[in-house]
Amino acid sequence: MEDLLNGDPYELDPLEQQVVAFFVDGVRVLGLPRSIGEIYGLLFISQTALSLDDLVRRLHISKGSASQGLRMLKSLGAVREAGDENERRTYYEPAIELKRLAGGFIREQIRPHLESGKTKITRLAETTRDIDDPERRKFLNERVERLETWMRSGGRVLPVLQKLLGQ
Amino acid sequence: MEDLLNGDPYELDPLEQQVVAFFVDGVRVLGLPRSIGEIYGLLFISQTALSLDDLVRRLHISKGSASQGLRMLKSLGAVREAGDENERRTYYEPAIELKRLAGGFIREQIRPHLESGKTKITRLAETTRDIDDPERRKFLNERVERLETWMRSGGRVLPVLQKLLGQ
DNA sequence: AGTATTGTTCAATTTTTATTGAACAAATAG
DNA sequence: CTATTTGTTCAATAAAAATTGAACAATACT
């Protein structure tokens, strides 16, 4: 409101835009909304911690988006609240260790699906038992076992992934 | 059209529905459309190869969806055309080796993004060089290096992933 | 006490993405 | 050659997902 004559002083400079765009693309690959990429991107390239209000003003996103975006980023361990405990508002800074980022993503977005997948396969195995035709049942059992193998592989891969990314 | 009195003989039985639902959920995690999961799911649980038309009739999806879905599944190496070269229409069967599935997904969906990411970071590094303030430039260089480290880690992880899933 | 500020929630809206179906091309059958 | 069958393409439509913004709660300031 207090910018007279000249452009909005909160506008992103070209480099900031480039970085934000980079992360917007990045999070889309992970299936996360663009606002997540914008927020993380701006934090990533900022030398100082930013408040929710800073993000709203500089990215031109709504308070709602910023609030929800920050919540998700916190749950992923991708941002943390900056020190200053006695400040009125809270400021955020990015976690930049790949280990932390990958770990959060695996924990929040991948593991739950793996778990629910295992449950569903168990239920599938039960349904398969009720099939009358023995030949059909044999085929189905093979397929269910295949799914179980997939899940086991998935379970084995995640820790390795985390180890490889954490250094 | 030729079903008299009774229900559509093409309707999925409960077990088929369960499997299809499983794959619909599965592909959503990967960021792929539900029709992909439906098609692959039905192929996965079918003892015989199915034609495009079979998929349309049994899943109640349009020819367009089936055609596009099969194209993507072929590009991912997740389905192949069944033998019978002299048949009029082509029949499809699923690839069920995790190695093949993961390999296709990595090749088609992950590697291209990694590559374009590297390119963008190179461009970022160039932009950073033009920054006047030396302190700001130093900070930016650190961040760009961090991104380069991430990409290197990503590049190192993929082959390991493939190896772990292939057995 | 009242008033400002900071942040959350969620129904309404917008934006994005997937799906449909009609038009079309290619290939085979009659 | 004409019909039919098989499959693709893509503009229009429907469905899903993200974003907004107004209402609200909580806390701090005067």
mmCIF file with all atom_site columns, N, CA and C in Angstrom, chain A residues 15 18-19 22-23 25 29 40 44-47 96 98 101 113 120-121 123-124 127-128 136 139-140 143 146 150 153 156-157 160-161 164-165 167, chain B residues 15 18-19 22-23 25 29 40 44-47 96 98 101 113 120-121 123-124 127-128 136 139-140 143 146 150 153 156-157 160-161 164-165 167:
data_model
loop_
_atom_site.group_PDB
_atom_site.id
_atom_site.type_symbol
_atom_site.label_atom_id
_atom_site.label_alt_id
_atom_site.label_comp_id
_atom_site.label_asym_id
_atom_site.label_entity_id
_atom_site.label_seq_id
_atom_site.pdbx_PDB_ins_code
_atom_site.Cartn_x
_atom_site.Cartn_y
_atom_site.Cartn_z
_atom_site.occupancy
_atom_site.B_iso_or_equiv
_atom_site.pdbx_formal_charge
_atom_site.auth_seq_id
_atom_site.auth_comp_id
_atom_site.auth_asym_id
_atom_site.auth_atom_id
_atom_site.pdbx_PDB_model_num
ATOM 1   N N  . LEU A 1 15  ? 16.090  -13.562 -10.518 1.00 0.00 ? 15  LEU A N  1
ATOM 2   C CA . LEU A 1 15  ? 16.702  -14.778 -9.980  1.00 0.00 ? 15  LEU A CA 1
ATOM 3   C C  . LEU A 1 15  ? 15.747  -15.505 -9.045  1.00 0.00 ? 15  LEU A C  1
ATOM 4   N N  . GLN A 1 18  ? 13.320  -17.354 -11.025 1.00 0.00 ? 18  GLN A N  1
ATOM 5   C CA . GLN A 1 18  ? 13.898  -18.550 -11.636 1.00 0.00 ? 18  GLN A CA 1
ATOM 6   C C  . GLN A 1 18  ? 13.921  -19.704 -10.623 1.00 0.00 ? 18  GLN A C  1
ATOM 7   N N  . VAL A 1 19  ? 14.314  -19.373 -9.404  1.00 0.00 ? 19  VAL A N  1
ATOM 8   C CA . VAL A 1 19  ? 14.403  -20.412 -8.377  1.00 0.00 ? 19  VAL A CA 1
ATOM 9   C C  . VAL A 1 19  ? 13.011  -20.926 -8.018  1.00 0.00 ? 19  VAL A C  1
ATOM 10  N N  . PHE A 1 22  ? 11.819  -23.179 -10.634 1.00 0.00 ? 22  PHE A N  1
ATOM 11  C CA . PHE A 1 22  ? 12.522  -24.462 -10.525 1.00 0.00 ? 22  PHE A CA 1
ATOM 12  C C  . PHE A 1 22  ? 11.824  -25.381 -9.522  1.00 0.00 ? 22  PHE A C  1
ATOM 13  N N  . PHE A 1 23  ? 11.480  -24.829 -8.367  1.00 0.00 ? 23  PHE A N  1
ATOM 14  C CA . PHE A 1 23  ? 10.855  -25.665 -7.339  1.00 0.00 ? 23  PHE A CA 1
ATOM 15  C C  . PHE A 1 23  ? 9.401   -25.970 -7.652  1.00 0.00 ? 23  PHE A C  1
ATOM 16  N N  . ASP A 1 25  ? 8.283   -26.622 -10.601 1.00 0.00 ? 25  ASP A N  1
ATOM 17  C CA . ASP A 1 25  ? 8.431   -27.817 -11.441 1.00 0.00 ? 25  ASP A CA 1
ATOM 18  C C  . ASP A 1 25  ? 8.796   -29.033 -10.596 1.00 0.00 ? 25  ASP A C  1
ATOM 19  N N  . VAL A 1 29  ? 6.595   -32.902 -9.945  1.00 0.00 ? 29  VAL A N  1
ATOM 20  C CA . VAL A 1 29  ? 7.044   -34.275 -10.140 1.00 0.00 ? 29  VAL A CA 1
ATOM 21  C C  . VAL A 1 29  ? 6.659   -35.143 -8.944  1.00 0.00 ? 29  VAL A C  1
ATOM 22  N N  . TYR A 1 40  ? 8.445   -23.026 -0.789  1.00 0.00 ? 40  TYR A N  1
ATOM 23  C CA . TYR A 1 40  ? 9.756   -23.580 -0.482  1.00 0.00 ? 40  TYR A CA 1
ATOM 24  C C  . TYR A 1 40  ? 10.838  -22.884 -1.293  1.00 0.00 ? 40  TYR A C  1
ATOM 25  N N  . PHE A 1 44  ? 14.016  -20.993 0.135   1.00 0.00 ? 44  PHE A N  1
ATOM 26  C CA . PHE A 1 44  ? 15.317  -21.576 -0.213  1.00 0.00 ? 44  PHE A CA 1
ATOM 27  C C  . PHE A 1 44  ? 16.319  -20.508 -0.653  1.00 0.00 ? 44  PHE A C  1
ATOM 28  N N  . ILE A 1 45  ? 15.809  -19.493 -1.313  1.00 0.00 ? 45  ILE A N  1
ATOM 29  C CA . ILE A 1 45  ? 16.701  -18.501 -1.895  1.00 0.00 ? 45  ILE A CA 1
ATOM 30  C C  . ILE A 1 45  ? 16.785  -17.232 -1.056  1.00 0.00 ? 45  ILE A C  1
ATOM 31  N N  . SER A 1 46  ? 16.088  -17.224 0.084   1.00 0.00 ? 46  SER A N  1
ATOM 32  C CA . SER A 1 46  ? 16.113  -16.047 0.960   1.00 0.00 ? 46  SER A CA 1
ATOM 33  C C  . SER A 1 46  ? 17.191  -16.183 2.026   1.00 0.00 ? 46  SER A C  1
ATOM 34  N N  . GLN A 1 47  ? 17.886  -15.104 2.258   1.00 0.00 ? 47  GLN A N  1
ATOM 35  C CA . GLN A 1 47  ? 18.948  -15.139 3.263   1.00 0.00 ? 47  GLN A CA 1
ATOM 36  C C  . GLN A 1 47  ? 18.396  -14.973 4.668   1.00 0.00 ? 47  GLN A C  1
ATOM 37  N N  . ILE A 1 96  ? 17.528  -27.788 4.157   1.00 0.00 ? 96  ILE A N  1
ATOM 38  C CA . ILE A 1 96  ? 18.154  -27.957 2.846   1.00 0.00 ? 96  ILE A CA 1
ATOM 39  C C  . ILE A 1 96  ? 18.967  -29.244 2.738   1.00 0.00 ? 96  ILE A C  1
ATOM 40  N N  . LEU A 1 98  ? 19.274  -32.921 1.918   1.00 0.00 ? 98  LEU A N  1
ATOM 41  C CA . LEU A 1 98  ? 18.472  -33.841 1.106   1.00 0.00 ? 98  LEU A CA 1
ATOM 42  C C  . LEU A 1 98  ? 17.956  -34.988 1.965   1.00 0.00 ? 98  LEU A C  1
ATOM 43  N N  . LEU A 1 101 ? 14.816  -33.949 3.656   1.00 0.00 ? 101 LEU A N  1
ATOM 44  C CA . LEU A 1 101 ? 13.721  -33.772 2.704   1.00 0.00 ? 101 LEU A CA 1
ATOM 45  C C  . LEU A 1 101 ? 13.204  -35.125 2.211   1.00 0.00 ? 101 LEU A C  1
ATOM 46  N N  . HIS A 1 113 ? 1.172   -45.276 2.035   1.00 0.00 ? 113 HIS A N  1
ATOM 47  C CA . HIS A 1 113 ? 0.586   -46.001 0.907   1.00 0.00 ? 113 HIS A CA 1
ATOM 48  C C  . HIS A 1 113 ? 1.075   -47.445 0.877   1.00 0.00 ? 113 HIS A C  1
ATOM 49  N N  . LYS A 1 120 ? -4.536  -54.050 1.896   1.00 0.00 ? 120 LYS A N  1
ATOM 50  C CA . LYS A 1 120 ? -5.465  -54.408 0.825   1.00 0.00 ? 120 LYS A CA 1
ATOM 51  C C  . LYS A 1 120 ? -5.119  -55.760 0.218   1.00 0.00 ? 120 LYS A C  1
ATOM 52  N N  . ILE A 1 121 ? -3.845  -56.051 0.129   1.00 0.00 ? 121 ILE A N  1
ATOM 53  C CA . ILE A 1 121 ? -3.435  -57.332 -0.438  1.00 0.00 ? 121 ILE A CA 1
ATOM 54  C C  . ILE A 1 121 ? -3.856  -58.477 0.474   1.00 0.00 ? 121 ILE A C  1
ATOM 55  N N  . ARG A 1 123 ? -6.483  -58.492 2.280   1.00 0.00 ? 123 ARG A N  1
ATOM 56  C CA . ARG A 1 123 ? -7.916  -58.664 2.024   1.00 0.00 ? 123 ARG A CA 1
ATOM 57  C C  . ARG A 1 123 ? -8.148  -59.398 0.691   1.00 0.00 ? 123 ARG A C  1
ATOM 58  N N  . LEU A 1 124 ? -7.308  -59.055 -0.277  1.00 0.00 ? 124 LEU A N  1
ATOM 59  C CA . LEU A 1 124 ? -7.392  -59.723 -1.579  1.00 0.00 ? 124 LEU A CA 1
ATOM 60  C C  . LEU A 1 124 ? -7.148  -61.218 -1.439  1.00 0.00 ? 124 LEU A C  1
ATOM 61  N N  . THR A 1 127 ? -10.272 -62.875 -0.249  1.00 0.00 ? 127 THR A N  1
ATOM 62  C CA . THR A 1 127 ? -11.270 -63.003 -1.311  1.00 0.00 ? 127 THR A CA 1
ATOM 63  C C  . THR A 1 127 ? -10.911 -64.151 -2.243  1.00 0.00 ? 127 THR A C  1
ATOM 64  N N  . THR A 1 128 ? -9.630  -64.281 -2.522  1.00 0.00 ? 128 THR A N  1
ATOM 65  C CA . THR A 1 128 ? -9.171  -65.315 -3.447  1.00 0.00 ? 128 THR A CA 1
ATOM 66  C C  . THR A 1 128 ? -9.484  -66.711 -2.933  1.00 0.00 ? 128 THR A C  1
ATOM 67  N N  . ARG A 1 136 ? -8.594  -71.277 -11.615 1.00 0.00 ? 136 ARG A N  1
ATOM 68  C CA . ARG A 1 136 ? -8.671  -69.821 -11.443 1.00 0.00 ? 136 ARG A CA 1
ATOM 69  C C  . ARG A 1 136 ? -8.023  -69.424 -10.108 1.00 0.00 ? 136 ARG A C  1
ATOM 70  N N  . PHE A 1 139 ? -4.253  -69.436 -10.305 1.00 0.00 ? 139 PHE A N  1
ATOM 71  C CA . PHE A 1 139 ? -3.770  -68.246 -11.014 1.00 0.00 ? 139 PHE A CA 1
ATOM 72  C C  . PHE A 1 139 ? -3.820  -67.013 -10.111 1.00 0.00 ? 139 PHE A C  1
ATOM 73  N N  . LEU A 1 140 ? -4.927  -66.845 -9.427  1.00 0.00 ? 140 LEU A N  1
ATOM 74  C CA . LEU A 1 140 ? -5.083  -65.665 -8.569  1.00 0.00 ? 140 LEU A CA 1
ATOM 75  C C  . LEU A 1 140 ? -4.066  -65.672 -7.440  1.00 0.00 ? 140 LEU A C  1
ATOM 76  N N  . ARG A 1 143 ? -0.861  -64.381 -8.639  1.00 0.00 ? 143 ARG A N  1
ATOM 77  C CA . ARG A 1 143 ? -0.859  -62.917 -8.799  1.00 0.00 ? 143 ARG A CA 1
ATOM 78  C C  . ARG A 1 143 ? -0.765  -62.226 -7.434  1.00 0.00 ? 143 ARG A C  1
ATOM 79  N N  . ARG A 1 146 ? 2.610   -62.303 -6.266  1.00 0.00 ? 146 ARG A N  1
ATOM 80  C CA . ARG A 1 146 ? 3.418   -61.320 -6.986  1.00 0.00 ? 146 ARG A CA 1
ATOM 81  C C  . ARG A 1 146 ? 3.298   -59.946 -6.314  1.00 0.00 ? 146 ARG A C  1
ATOM 82  N N  . TRP A 1 150 ? 6.170   -57.559 -4.607  1.00 0.00 ? 150 TRP A N  1
ATOM 83  C CA . TRP A 1 150 ? 6.378   -56.134 -4.896  1.00 0.00 ? 150 TRP A CA 1
ATOM 84  C C  . TRP A 1 150 ? 6.478   -55.339 -3.600  1.00 0.00 ? 150 TRP A C  1
ATOM 85  N N  . SER A 1 153 ? 9.699   -55.846 -1.805  1.00 0.00 ? 153 SER A N  1
ATOM 86  C CA . SER A 1 153 ? 10.780  -55.093 -2.454  1.00 0.00 ? 153 SER A CA 1
ATOM 87  C C  . SER A 1 153 ? 10.707  -53.623 -2.073  1.00 0.00 ? 153 SER A C  1
ATOM 88  N N  . ARG A 1 156 ? 11.986  -53.017 1.300   1.00 0.00 ? 156 ARG A N  1
ATOM 89  C CA . ARG A 1 156 ? 13.442  -53.136 1.402   1.00 0.00 ? 156 ARG A CA 1
ATOM 90  C C  . ARG A 1 156 ? 14.160  -51.939 0.784   1.00 0.00 ? 156 ARG A C  1
ATOM 91  N N  . VAL A 1 157 ? 13.524  -51.356 -0.228  1.00 0.00 ? 157 VAL A N  1
ATOM 92  C CA . VAL A 1 157 ? 14.191  -50.274 -0.952  1.00 0.00 ? 157 VAL A CA 1
ATOM 93  C C  . VAL A 1 157 ? 14.240  -48.966 -0.163  1.00 0.00 ? 157 VAL A C  1
ATOM 94  N N  . VAL A 1 160 ? 17.262  -48.201 2.050   1.00 0.00 ? 160 VAL A N  1
ATOM 95  C CA . VAL A 1 160 ? 18.463  -48.024 1.228   1.00 0.00 ? 160 VAL A CA 1
ATOM 96  C C  . VAL A 1 160 ? 18.459  -46.630 0.610   1.00 0.00 ? 160 VAL A C  1
ATOM 97  N N  . LEU A 1 161 ? 17.313  -46.261 0.076   1.00 0.00 ? 161 LEU A N  1
ATOM 98  C CA . LEU A 1 161 ? 17.138  -44.917 -0.481  1.00 0.00 ? 161 LEU A CA 1
ATOM 99  C C  . LEU A 1 161 ? 17.563  -43.861 0.539   1.00 0.00 ? 161 LEU A C  1
ATOM 100 N N  . LEU A 1 164 ? 21.281  -43.782 1.053   1.00 0.00 ? 164 LEU A N  1
ATOM 101 C CA . LEU A 1 164 ? 22.027  -43.215 -0.074  1.00 0.00 ? 164 LEU A CA 1
ATOM 102 C C  . LEU A 1 164 ? 21.873  -41.707 -0.152  1.00 0.00 ? 164 LEU A C  1
ATOM 103 N N  . LEU A 1 165 ? 20.719  -41.211 0.248   1.00 0.00 ? 165 LEU A N  1
ATOM 104 C CA . LEU A 1 165 ? 20.493  -39.769 0.139   1.00 0.00 ? 165 LEU A CA 1
ATOM 105 C C  . LEU A 1 165 ? 21.015  -39.021 1.350   1.00 0.00 ? 165 LEU A C  1
ATOM 106 N N  . GLN A 1 167 ? 23.880  -38.020 3.180   1.00 0.00 ? 167 GLN A N  1
ATOM 107 C CA . GLN A 1 167 ? 25.309  -37.833 3.402   1.00 0.00 ? 167 GLN A CA 1
ATOM 108 C C  . GLN A 1 167 ? 25.738  -36.448 2.935   1.00 0.00 ? 167 GLN A C  1
ATOM 109 N N  . LEU B 1 15  ? -14.008 -59.683 -7.097  1.00 0.00 ? 15  LEU B N  1
ATOM 110 C CA . LEU B 1 15  ? -12.566 -59.769 -6.987  1.00 0.00 ? 15  LEU B CA 1
ATOM 111 C C  . LEU B 1 15  ? -11.881 -58.875 -8.010  1.00 0.00 ? 15  LEU B C  1
ATOM 112 N N  . GLN B 1 18  ? -11.984 -55.420 -6.820  1.00 0.00 ? 18  GLN B N  1
ATOM 113 C CA . GLN B 1 18  ? -11.027 -55.181 -5.738  1.00 0.00 ? 18  GLN B CA 1
ATOM 114 C C  . GLN B 1 18  ? -9.628  -54.930 -6.311  1.00 0.00 ? 18  GLN B C  1
ATOM 115 N N  . VAL B 1 19  ? -9.258  -55.747 -7.292  1.00 0.00 ? 19  VAL B N  1
ATOM 116 C CA . VAL B 1 19  ? -7.928  -55.602 -7.880  1.00 0.00 ? 19  VAL B CA 1
ATOM 117 C C  . VAL B 1 19  ? -7.813  -54.281 -8.639  1.00 0.00 ? 19  VAL B C  1
ATOM 118 N N  . PHE B 1 22  ? -7.400  -51.525 -6.306  1.00 0.00 ? 22  PHE B N  1
ATOM 119 C CA . PHE B 1 22  ? -6.037  -51.539 -5.767  1.00 0.00 ? 22  PHE B CA 1
ATOM 120 C C  . PHE B 1 22  ? -5.084  -50.798 -6.694  1.00 0.00 ? 22  PHE B C  1
ATOM 121 N N  . PHE B 1 23  ? -5.192  -51.066 -7.976  1.00 0.00 ? 23  PHE B N  1
ATOM 122 C CA . PHE B 1 23  ? -4.270  -50.420 -8.908  1.00 0.00 ? 23  PHE B CA 1
ATOM 123 C C  . PHE B 1 23  ? -4.633  -48.964 -9.166  1.00 0.00 ? 23  PHE B C  1
ATOM 124 N N  . ASP B 1 25  ? -5.690  -46.934 -6.911  1.00 0.00 ? 25  ASP B N  1
ATOM 125 C CA . ASP B 1 25  ? -4.991  -46.271 -5.801  1.00 0.00 ? 25  ASP B CA 1
ATOM 126 C C  . ASP B 1 25  ? -3.494  -46.235 -6.059  1.00 0.00 ? 25  ASP B C  1
ATOM 127 N N  . VAL B 1 29  ? -0.715  -42.739 -6.533  1.00 0.00 ? 29  VAL B N  1
ATOM 128 C CA . VAL B 1 29  ? 0.518   -42.418 -5.808  1.00 0.00 ? 29  VAL B CA 1
ATOM 129 C C  . VAL B 1 29  ? 1.615   -41.989 -6.789  1.00 0.00 ? 29  VAL B C  1
ATOM 130 N N  . TYR B 1 40  ? -4.568  -51.374 -16.298 1.00 0.00 ? 40  TYR B N  1
ATOM 131 C CA . TYR B 1 40  ? -3.528  -52.302 -15.881 1.00 0.00 ? 40  TYR B CA 1
ATOM 132 C C  . TYR B 1 40  ? -4.090  -53.324 -14.900 1.00 0.00 ? 40  TYR B C  1
ATOM 133 N N  . PHE B 1 44  ? -4.003  -57.251 -15.276 1.00 0.00 ? 44  PHE B N  1
ATOM 134 C CA . PHE B 1 44  ? -3.212  -57.987 -14.276 1.00 0.00 ? 44  PHE B CA 1
ATOM 135 C C  . PHE B 1 44  ? -3.956  -59.215 -13.762 1.00 0.00 ? 44  PHE B C  1
ATOM 136 N N  . ILE B 1 45  ? -5.274  -59.092 -13.647 1.00 0.00 ? 45  ILE B N  1
ATOM 137 C CA . ILE B 1 45  ? -6.054  -60.164 -13.033 1.00 0.00 ? 45  ILE B CA 1
ATOM 138 C C  . ILE B 1 45  ? -6.731  -61.056 -14.063 1.00 0.00 ? 45  ILE B C  1
ATOM 139 N N  . SER B 1 46  ? -6.485  -60.755 -15.355 1.00 0.00 ? 46  SER B N  1
ATOM 140 C CA . SER B 1 46  ? -7.107  -61.568 -16.407 1.00 0.00 ? 46  SER B CA 1
ATOM 141 C C  . SER B 1 46  ? -6.184  -62.698 -16.833 1.00 0.00 ? 46  SER B C  1
ATOM 142 N N  . GLN B 1 47  ? -6.756  -63.865 -17.024 1.00 0.00 ? 47  GLN B N  1
ATOM 143 C CA . GLN B 1 47  ? -5.938  -64.996 -17.439 1.00 0.00 ? 47  GLN B CA 1
ATOM 144 C C  . GLN B 1 47  ? -5.679  -64.988 -18.940 1.00 0.00 ? 47  GLN B C  1
ATOM 145 N N  . ILE B 1 96  ? 4.602   -58.080 -15.526 1.00 0.00 ? 96  ILE B N  1
ATOM 146 C CA . ILE B 1 96  ? 4.417   -58.178 -14.075 1.00 0.00 ? 96  ILE B CA 1
ATOM 147 C C  . ILE B 1 96  ? 5.735   -58.229 -13.317 1.00 0.00 ? 96  ILE B C  1
ATOM 148 N N  . LEU B 1 98  ? 8.574   -56.532 -11.523 1.00 0.00 ? 98  LEU B N  1
ATOM 149 C CA . LEU B 1 98  ? 8.753   -55.220 -10.902 1.00 0.00 ? 98  LEU B CA 1
ATOM 150 C C  . LEU B 1 98  ? 9.901   -54.463 -11.562 1.00 0.00 ? 98  LEU B C  1
ATOM 151 N N  . LEU B 1 101 ? 8.659   -52.748 -14.633 1.00 0.00 ? 101 LEU B N  1
ATOM 152 C CA . LEU B 1 101 ? 7.738   -51.666 -14.309 1.00 0.00 ? 101 LEU B CA 1
ATOM 153 C C  . LEU B 1 101 ? 8.499   -50.466 -13.746 1.00 0.00 ? 101 LEU B C  1
ATOM 154 N N  . HIS B 1 113 ? 12.940  -35.522 -15.964 1.00 0.00 ? 113 HIS B N  1
ATOM 155 C CA . HIS B 1 113 ? 12.875  -34.398 -15.039 1.00 0.00 ? 113 HIS B CA 1
ATOM 156 C C  . HIS B 1 113 ? 14.240  -34.117 -14.420 1.00 0.00 ? 113 HIS B C  1
ATOM 157 N N  . LYS B 1 120 ? 18.354  -26.532 -15.879 1.00 0.00 ? 120 LYS B N  1
ATOM 158 C CA . LYS B 1 120 ? 17.894  -25.311 -15.234 1.00 0.00 ? 120 LYS B CA 1
ATOM 159 C C  . LYS B 1 120 ? 18.877  -24.813 -14.197 1.00 0.00 ? 120 LYS B C  1
ATOM 160 N N  . ILE B 1 121 ? 19.523  -25.736 -13.519 1.00 0.00 ? 121 ILE B N  1
ATOM 161 C CA . ILE B 1 121 ? 20.496  -25.323 -12.507 1.00 0.00 ? 121 ILE B CA 1
ATOM 162 C C  . ILE B 1 121 ? 21.696  -24.663 -13.169 1.00 0.00 ? 121 ILE B C  1
ATOM 163 N N  . ARG B 1 123 ? 21.609  -22.909 -15.829 1.00 0.00 ? 123 ARG B N  1
ATOM 164 C CA . ARG B 1 123 ? 21.156  -21.552 -16.156 1.00 0.00 ? 123 ARG B CA 1
ATOM 165 C C  . ARG B 1 123 ? 21.130  -20.678 -14.896 1.00 0.00 ? 123 ARG B C  1
ATOM 166 N N  . LEU B 1 124 ? 20.715  -21.281 -13.804 1.00 0.00 ? 124 LEU B N  1
ATOM 167 C CA . LEU B 1 124 ? 20.701  -20.562 -12.530 1.00 0.00 ? 124 LEU B CA 1
ATOM 168 C C  . LEU B 1 124 ? 22.097  -20.087 -12.144 1.00 0.00 ? 124 LEU B C  1
ATOM 169 N N  . THR B 1 127 ? 22.943  -17.007 -14.050 1.00 0.00 ? 127 THR B N  1
ATOM 170 C CA . THR B 1 127 ? 22.267  -15.831 -13.500 1.00 0.00 ? 127 THR B CA 1
ATOM 171 C C  . THR B 1 127 ? 22.964  -15.344 -12.239 1.00 0.00 ? 127 THR B C  1
ATOM 172 N N  . THR B 1 128 ? 23.371  -16.272 -11.426 1.00 0.00 ? 128 THR B N  1
ATOM 173 C CA . THR B 1 128 ? 24.007  -15.932 -10.154 1.00 0.00 ? 128 THR B CA 1
ATOM 174 C C  . THR B 1 128 ? 25.290  -15.136 -10.362 1.00 0.00 ? 128 THR B C  1
ATOM 175 N N  . ARG B 1 136 ? 25.779  -11.491 -1.228  1.00 0.00 ? 136 ARG B N  1
ATOM 176 C CA . ARG B 1 136 ? 24.600  -12.149 -1.803  1.00 0.00 ? 136 ARG B CA 1
ATOM 177 C C  . ARG B 1 136 ? 25.038  -13.229 -2.795  1.00 0.00 ? 136 ARG B C  1
ATOM 178 N N  . PHE B 1 139 ? 26.256  -16.337 -1.065  1.00 0.00 ? 139 PHE B N  1
ATOM 179 C CA . PHE B 1 139 ? 25.125  -17.122 -0.561  1.00 0.00 ? 139 PHE B CA 1
ATOM 180 C C  . PHE B 1 139 ? 24.446  -17.904 -1.690  1.00 0.00 ? 139 PHE B C  1
ATOM 181 N N  . LEU B 1 140 ? 24.206  -17.229 -2.793  1.00 0.00 ? 140 LEU B N  1
ATOM 182 C CA . LEU B 1 140 ? 23.529  -17.873 -3.918  1.00 0.00 ? 140 LEU B CA 1
ATOM 183 C C  . LEU B 1 140 ? 24.349  -19.028 -4.472  1.00 0.00 ? 140 LEU B C  1
ATOM 184 N N  . ARG B 1 143 ? 23.850  -22.020 -2.446  1.00 0.00 ? 143 ARG B N  1
ATOM 185 C CA . ARG B 1 143 ? 22.564  -22.675 -2.691  1.00 0.00 ? 143 ARG B CA 1
ATOM 186 C C  . ARG B 1 143 ? 22.580  -23.441 -4.011  1.00 0.00 ? 143 ARG B C  1
ATOM 187 N N  . ARG B 1 146 ? 24.308  -26.540 -3.608  1.00 0.00 ? 146 ARG B N  1
ATOM 188 C CA . ARG B 1 146 ? 23.446  -27.495 -2.904  1.00 0.00 ? 146 ARG B CA 1
ATOM 189 C C  . ARG B 1 146 ? 22.532  -28.217 -3.891  1.00 0.00 ? 146 ARG B C  1
ATOM 190 N N  . TRP B 1 150 ? 22.216  -32.212 -4.828  1.00 0.00 ? 150 TRP B N  1
ATOM 191 C CA . TRP B 1 150 ? 20.963  -32.988 -4.875  1.00 0.00 ? 150 TRP B CA 1
ATOM 192 C C  . TRP B 1 150 ? 20.862  -33.780 -6.171  1.00 0.00 ? 150 TRP B C  1
ATOM 193 N N  . SER B 1 153 ? 23.139  -36.729 -6.252  1.00 0.00 ? 153 SER B N  1
ATOM 194 C CA . SER B 1 153 ? 22.591  -37.817 -5.430  1.00 0.00 ? 153 SER B CA 1
ATOM 195 C C  . SER B 1 153 ? 21.482  -38.542 -6.174  1.00 0.00 ? 153 SER B C  1
ATOM 196 N N  . ARG B 1 156 ? 22.827  -40.799 -8.751  1.00 0.00 ? 156 ARG B N  1
ATOM 197 C CA . ARG B 1 156 ? 23.463  -41.996 -8.194  1.00 0.00 ? 156 ARG B CA 1
ATOM 198 C C  . ARG B 1 156 ? 22.435  -43.010 -7.682  1.00 0.00 ? 156 ARG B C  1
ATOM 199 N N  . VAL B 1 157 ? 21.298  -42.478 -7.221  1.00 0.00 ? 157 VAL B N  1
ATOM 200 C CA . VAL B 1 157 ? 20.310  -43.347 -6.600  1.00 0.00 ? 157 VAL B CA 1
ATOM 201 C C  . VAL B 1 157 ? 19.557  -44.209 -7.608  1.00 0.00 ? 157 VAL B C  1
ATOM 202 N N  . VAL B 1 160 ? 20.850  -47.697 -8.480  1.00 0.00 ? 160 VAL B N  1
ATOM 203 C CA . VAL B 1 160 ? 20.765  -48.586 -7.320  1.00 0.00 ? 160 VAL B CA 1
ATOM 204 C C  . VAL B 1 160 ? 19.326  -49.067 -7.144  1.00 0.00 ? 160 VAL B C  1
ATOM 205 N N  . LEU B 1 161 ? 18.419  -48.136 -7.258  1.00 0.00 ? 161 LEU B N  1
ATOM 206 C CA . LEU B 1 161 ? 16.996  -48.469 -7.195  1.00 0.00 ? 161 LEU B CA 1
ATOM 207 C C  . LEU B 1 161 ? 16.662  -49.591 -8.175  1.00 0.00 ? 161 LEU B C  1
ATOM 208 N N  . LEU B 1 164 ? 18.073  -52.878 -7.119  1.00 0.00 ? 164 LEU B N  1
ATOM 209 C CA . LEU B 1 164 ? 17.382  -53.475 -5.977  1.00 0.00 ? 164 LEU B CA 1
ATOM 210 C C  . LEU B 1 164 ? 16.016  -54.044 -6.362  1.00 0.00 ? 164 LEU B C  1
ATOM 211 N N  . LEU B 1 165 ? 15.377  -53.419 -7.319  1.00 0.00 ? 165 LEU B N  1
ATOM 212 C CA . LEU B 1 165 ? 14.034  -53.871 -7.693  1.00 0.00 ? 165 LEU B CA 1
ATOM 213 C C  . LEU B 1 165 ? 14.088  -54.980 -8.729  1.00 0.00 ? 165 LEU B C  1
ATOM 214 N N  . GLN B 1 167 ? 15.002  -58.364 -9.411  1.00 0.00 ? 167 GLN B N  1
ATOM 215 C CA . GLN B 1 167 ? 15.435  -59.722 -9.046  1.00 0.00 ? 167 GLN B CA 1
ATOM 216 C C  . GLN B 1 167 ? 14.216  -60.611 -8.857  1.00 0.00 ? 167 GLN B C  1
#
